PDB file of C-alpha atoms in Angstrom:
ATOM      1  CA  LEU P  71     -34.599  -9.951  -9.448  1.00 66.00           C
ATOM      2  CA  ALA P  72     -35.326  -8.213 -12.747  1.00 70.00           C
ATOM      3  CA  LYS P  73     -35.180  -4.821 -11.018  1.00 76.00           C
ATOM      4  CA  GLU P  74     -31.807  -5.664  -9.427  1.00 79.00           C
ATOM      5  CA  ASN P  75     -30.479  -6.814 -12.798  1.00 85.00           C
ATOM      6  CA  LYS P  76     -31.678  -3.569 -14.435  1.00 85.00           C
ATOM      7  CA  THR P  77     -30.062  -1.516 -11.650  1.00 88.00           C
ATOM      8  CA  LYS P  78     -26.788  -3.429 -12.035  1.00 90.00           C
ATOM      9  CA  LYS P  79     -26.785  -2.854 -15.808  1.00 91.00           C
ATOM     10  CA  LYS P  80     -27.436   0.857 -15.259  1.00 93.00           C
ATOM     11  CA  PHE P  81     -24.622   1.067 -12.690  1.00 94.00           C
ATOM     12  CA  ASP P  82     -22.239  -0.816 -15.020  1.00 94.00           C
ATOM     13  CA  PHE P  83     -23.114   1.541 -17.876  1.00 96.00           C
ATOM     14  CA  VAL P  84     -22.455   4.635 -15.748  1.00 96.00           C
ATOM     15  CA  ARG P  85     -19.189   3.150 -14.466  1.00 96.00           C
ATOM     16  CA  TRP P  86     -17.936   2.385 -17.994  1.00 97.00           C
ATOM     17  CA  MET P  87     -18.953   5.852 -19.171  1.00 98.00           C
ATOM     18  CA  PHE P  88     -16.920   7.308 -16.314  1.00 97.00           C
ATOM     19  CA  TYR P  89     -13.888   5.198 -17.327  1.00 96.00           C
ATOM     20  CA  ALA P  90     -14.315   6.287 -20.944  1.00 98.00           C
ATOM     21  CA  SER P  91     -14.519   9.936 -19.856  1.00 98.00           C
ATOM     22  CA  VAL P  92     -11.339   9.624 -17.792  1.00 97.00           C
ATOM     23  CA  ALA P  93      -9.573   7.935 -20.722  1.00 97.00           C
ATOM     24  CA  GLY P  94     -10.779  10.732 -23.013  1.00 98.00           C
ATOM     25  CA  VAL P  95      -9.510  13.452 -20.664  1.00 97.00           C
ATOM     26  CA  LEU P  96      -6.140  11.698 -20.237  1.00 97.00           C
ATOM     27  CA  THR P  97      -5.814  11.354 -24.012  1.00 97.00           C
ATOM     28  CA  TYR P  98      -6.881  14.933 -24.701  1.00 98.00           C
ATOM     29  CA  PHE P  99      -4.332  16.341 -22.244  1.00 97.00           C
ATOM     30  CA  ASN P 100      -1.678  13.747 -23.147  1.00 97.00           C
ATOM     31  CA  ALA P 101      -1.521  12.757 -19.462  1.00 97.00           C
ATOM     32  CA  TRP P 102      -1.249   8.972 -19.643  1.00 97.00           C
ATOM     33  CA  THR P 103       2.380   8.989 -18.447  1.00 96.00           C
ATOM     34  CA  GLY P 104       1.496  11.016 -15.367  1.00 96.00           C
ATOM     35  CA  PHE P 105      -1.490   8.758 -14.699  1.00 96.00           C
ATOM     36  CA  PHE P 106       0.727   5.660 -14.680  1.00 94.00           C
ATOM     37  CA  ILE P 107       3.598   7.209 -12.733  1.00 95.00           C
ATOM     38  CA  TYR P 108       1.617   9.151 -10.137  1.00 93.00           C
ATOM     39  CA  TRP P 109      -1.517   7.041  -9.697  1.00 92.00           C
ATOM     40  CA  LEU P 110      -1.476   3.517 -11.100  1.00 93.00           C
ATOM     41  CA  ILE P 111       2.030   2.404 -10.089  1.00 93.00           C
ATOM     42  CA  PRO P 112       1.748   3.803  -6.518  1.00 91.00           C
ATOM     43  CA  ALA P 113      -1.737   2.289  -6.179  1.00 89.00           C
ATOM     44  CA  VAL P 114      -0.497  -1.241  -6.894  1.00 90.00           C
ATOM     45  CA  THR P 115       2.842  -0.974  -5.045  1.00 90.00           C
ATOM     46  CA  TRP P 116       3.241   1.569  -2.248  1.00 88.00           C
ATOM     47  CA  GLY P 117      -0.494   1.925  -1.682  1.00 89.00           C
ATOM     48  CA  ASN P 118      -1.031  -1.808  -1.155  1.00 90.00           C
ATOM     49  CA  LEU P 119       1.930  -2.025   1.209  1.00 91.00           C
ATOM     50  CA  MET P 120       0.632   0.880   3.305  1.00 90.00           C
ATOM     51  CA  LEU P 121      -2.883  -0.575   3.376  1.00 90.00           C
ATOM     52  CA  ARG P 122      -1.542  -3.954   4.513  1.00 91.00           C
ATOM     53  CA  ILE P 123       0.505  -2.393   7.310  1.00 91.00           C
ATOM     54  CA  ARG P 124      -2.461  -0.316   8.400  1.00 91.00           C
ATOM     55  CA  ARG P 125      -4.869  -3.274   8.369  1.00 91.00           C
ATOM     56  CA  ILE P 126      -2.478  -5.326  10.488  1.00 91.00           C
ATOM     57  CA  SER P 127      -2.141  -2.486  12.978  1.00 92.00           C
ATOM     58  CA  GLU P 128      -5.900  -1.939  13.162  1.00 93.00           C
ATOM     59  CA  HIS P 129      -7.151  -5.472  13.714  1.00 90.00           C
ATOM     60  CA  CYS P 130      -4.408  -8.085  14.218  1.00 88.00           C
ATOM     61  CA  GLY P 131      -2.836  -9.382  17.406  1.00 85.00           C
ATOM     62  CA  LEU P 132      -5.844  -8.578  19.575  1.00 86.00           C
ATOM     63  CA  ILE P 133      -7.663 -10.725  22.073  1.00 81.00           C
ATOM     64  CA  VAL P 134     -11.177 -10.391  20.704  1.00 82.00           C
ATOM     65  CA  THR P 135     -14.149 -10.648  23.032  1.00 82.00           C
ATOM     66  CA  GLU P 136     -17.842  -9.948  22.584  1.00 85.00           C
ATOM     67  CA  GLU P 137     -17.233  -6.263  23.285  1.00 87.00           C
ATOM     68  CA  LEU P 138     -16.807  -4.019  20.250  1.00 87.00           C
ATOM     69  CA  ILE P 139     -13.942  -2.196  21.954  1.00 88.00           C
ATOM     70  CA  SER P 140     -11.748  -5.318  21.738  1.00 87.00           C
ATOM     71  CA  ARG P 141     -11.954  -5.653  17.954  1.00 90.00           C
ATOM     72  CA  SER P 142      -9.702  -2.808  16.853  1.00 93.00           C
ATOM     73  CA  ARG P 143      -6.722  -0.768  17.990  1.00 93.00           C
ATOM     74  CA  THR P 144      -5.882   2.910  18.215  1.00 95.00           C
ATOM     75  CA  THR P 145      -2.290   3.734  17.336  1.00 96.00           C
ATOM     76  CA  ILE P 146      -0.803   6.974  18.606  1.00 96.00           C
ATOM     77  CA  ALA P 147       1.181   7.865  15.503  1.00 95.00           C
ATOM     78  CA  ASN P 148       4.069  10.283  15.087  1.00 96.00           C
ATOM     79  CA  PHE P 149       4.243  12.836  12.268  1.00 96.00           C
ATOM     80  CA  TRP P 150       5.788  10.480   9.691  1.00 94.00           C
ATOM     81  CA  GLU P 151       3.392   7.651  10.525  1.00 94.00           C
ATOM     82  CA  ARG P 152       0.427  10.005  10.205  1.00 93.00           C
ATOM     83  CA  THR P 153       1.777  11.267   6.885  1.00 92.00           C
ATOM     84  CA  PHE P 154       2.474   7.917   5.213  1.00 88.00           C
ATOM     85  CA  LEU P 155       0.378   5.314   7.051  1.00 90.00           C
ATOM     86  CA  ALA P 156      -2.545   7.022   8.703  1.00 91.00           C
ATOM     87  CA  PRO P 157      -3.875  10.032   6.841  1.00 91.00           C
ATOM     88  CA  CYS P 158      -7.169  11.539   7.991  1.00 94.00           C
ATOM     89  CA  ASN P 159      -6.660  10.301  11.573  1.00 96.00           C
ATOM     90  CA  ILE P 160      -7.468   6.697  10.676  1.00 93.00           C
ATOM     91  CA  ASN P 161      -4.959   5.676  13.367  1.00 96.00           C
ATOM     92  CA  TYR P 162      -7.803   6.438  15.816  1.00 97.00           C
ATOM     93  CA  HIS P 163      -9.382   3.250  14.572  1.00 95.00           C
ATOM     94  CA  ASN P 164     -11.062   2.110  17.770  1.00 95.00           C
ATOM     95  CA  GLU P 165     -12.825   5.443  18.078  1.00 96.00           C
ATOM     96  CA  HIS P 166     -13.799   5.207  14.413  1.00 95.00           C
ATOM     97  CA  HIS P 167     -15.431   1.803  15.008  1.00 94.00           C
ATOM     98  CA  LEU P 168     -17.228   2.891  18.154  1.00 95.00           C
ATOM     99  CA  TYR P 169     -18.527   6.172  16.692  1.00 96.00           C
ATOM    100  CA  PRO P 170     -18.440   5.907  12.872  1.00 95.00           C
ATOM    101  CA  THR P 171     -20.382   9.141  12.356  1.00 96.00           C
ATOM    102  CA  VAL P 172     -17.694  11.300  13.981  1.00 97.00           C
ATOM    103  CA  PRO P 173     -15.774  13.147  11.232  1.00 96.00           C
ATOM    104  CA  TYR P 174     -12.077  12.265  10.873  1.00 96.00           C
ATOM    105  CA  TYR P 175     -10.918  15.675  12.087  1.00 96.00           C
ATOM    106  CA  ASN P 176     -12.692  15.145  15.434  1.00 97.00           C
ATOM    107  CA  LEU P 177     -11.298  11.659  16.130  1.00 97.00           C
ATOM    108  CA  PRO P 178      -8.319  12.951  18.208  1.00 97.00           C
ATOM    109  CA  LYS P 179     -10.719  14.983  20.380  1.00 97.00           C
ATOM    110  CA  LEU P 180     -12.970  11.947  20.759  1.00 97.00           C
ATOM    111  CA  HIS P 181      -9.940   9.880  21.813  1.00 97.00           C
ATOM    112  CA  VAL P 182      -9.074  12.386  24.557  1.00 97.00           C
ATOM    113  CA  LEU P 183     -12.681  12.389  25.793  1.00 97.00           C
ATOM    114  CA  LEU P 184     -12.930   8.588  25.798  1.00 97.00           C
ATOM    115  CA  MET P 185      -9.609   8.179  27.604  1.00 96.00           C
ATOM    116  CA  GLN P 186     -11.088  10.154  30.507  1.00 97.00           C
ATOM    117  CA  ASN P 187     -13.549   7.299  31.003  1.00 96.00           C
ATOM    118  CA  HIS P 188     -11.962   4.750  33.364  1.00 94.00           C
ATOM    119  CA  THR P 189     -13.689   1.718  31.796  1.00 92.00           C
ATOM    120  CA  TYR P 190     -12.725   2.716  28.263  1.00 93.00           C
ATOM    121  CA  LYS P 191      -9.139   3.487  29.270  1.00 93.00           C
ATOM    122  CA  ASN P 192      -8.727   0.026  30.851  1.00 91.00           C
ATOM    123  CA  LYS P 193     -10.295  -1.920  27.983  1.00 90.00           C
ATOM    124  CA  ALA P 194      -9.169   0.021  24.900  1.00 92.00           C
ATOM    125  CA  ASN P 195      -6.353  -1.304  22.735  1.00 92.00           C
ATOM    126  CA  VAL P 196      -4.058   1.711  22.432  1.00 94.00           C
ATOM    127  CA  CYS P 197      -0.477   1.448  21.216  1.00 94.00           C
ATOM    128  CA  GLU P 198       2.284   4.052  20.840  1.00 94.00           C
ATOM    129  CA  GLY P 199       3.528   3.941  17.244  1.00 94.00           C
ATOM    130  CA  TYR P 200       3.418   1.375  14.465  1.00 94.00           C
ATOM    131  CA  ILE P 201       6.711  -0.283  15.463  1.00 93.00           C
ATOM    132  CA  ASN P 202       5.202  -1.108  18.857  1.00 92.00           C
ATOM    133  CA  VAL P 203       2.076  -2.420  17.148  1.00 92.00           C
ATOM    134  CA  PHE P 204       4.173  -4.948  15.248  1.00 90.00           C
ATOM    135  CA  LYS P 205       6.033  -5.907  18.403  1.00 88.00           C
ATOM    136  CA  GLU P 206       2.659  -6.412  20.073  1.00 87.00           C
ATOM    137  CA  CYS P 207       1.378  -8.500  17.146  1.00 86.00           C
ATOM    138  CA  THR P 208       4.444 -10.765  17.014  1.00 84.00           C
ATOM    139  CA  ASN P 209       4.382 -11.191  20.790  1.00 81.00           C
ATOM    140  CA  MET P 210       0.702 -12.167  20.550  1.00 68.00           C
ATOM    141  CA  GLN P 211       1.598 -14.777  17.929  1.00 58.00           C
ATOM    142  CA  LYS P 212       4.215 -16.245  20.298  1.00 58.00           C
ATOM    143  CA  GLN P 213       1.681 -16.322  23.125  1.00 61.00           C
ATOM    144  CA  LYS P 214      -0.879 -18.084  20.909  1.00 56.00           C
ATOM    145  CA  SER P 215       1.736 -20.611  19.706  1.00 53.00           C
ATOM    146  CA  ASN P 216       2.776 -21.424  23.280  1.00 51.00           C
ATOM    147  CA  PHE P 217      -0.875 -21.780  24.274  1.00 48.00           C
ATOM    148  CA  LEU P 218      -1.590 -24.151  21.366  1.00 50.00           C
ATOM    149  CA  ARG P 219       1.533 -26.241  22.170  1.00 51.00           C
ATOM    150  CA  ARG P 220       0.420 -26.565  25.799  1.00 51.00           C
ATOM    151  CA  GLN P 221      -3.078 -27.568  24.693  1.00 53.00           C
ATOM    152  CA  ALA P 222      -1.669 -30.252  22.359  1.00 59.00           C
ATOM    153  CA  ALA P 223       0.613 -31.732  25.049  1.00 54.00           C
TER     154      ALA P 223
END
């Protein structure tokens, strides 16, 4: 316990020194305005919205079973979706969960290889575009609601 506490204190010290260094650099270069406009404001507004949309598309509205393949979804994204929602091929989320050591730039190739496997192709959650993901998620909610109403009756 004492060792963990010492490690935590060391980590906290290094973290605060990093923050102080960043603050010093921003002050030296008079870059606080750019920091707020180009990093902080997008991080707490646009960034959170994009992360929420992406998390919903990756894991919500799925029928989860014991199999790992059922716990996430791959979204085949268009150019704009890849640019704003899914940089670094994170839209290949199922492949990322199944093979986390595969680098992001090889995830599309891995997807093509896996889709050649009949079992994977039949069990994988793959959706064309983020709009269709949300349609799928809302449809799943309707199906669950109807199921719960029937169970209660």
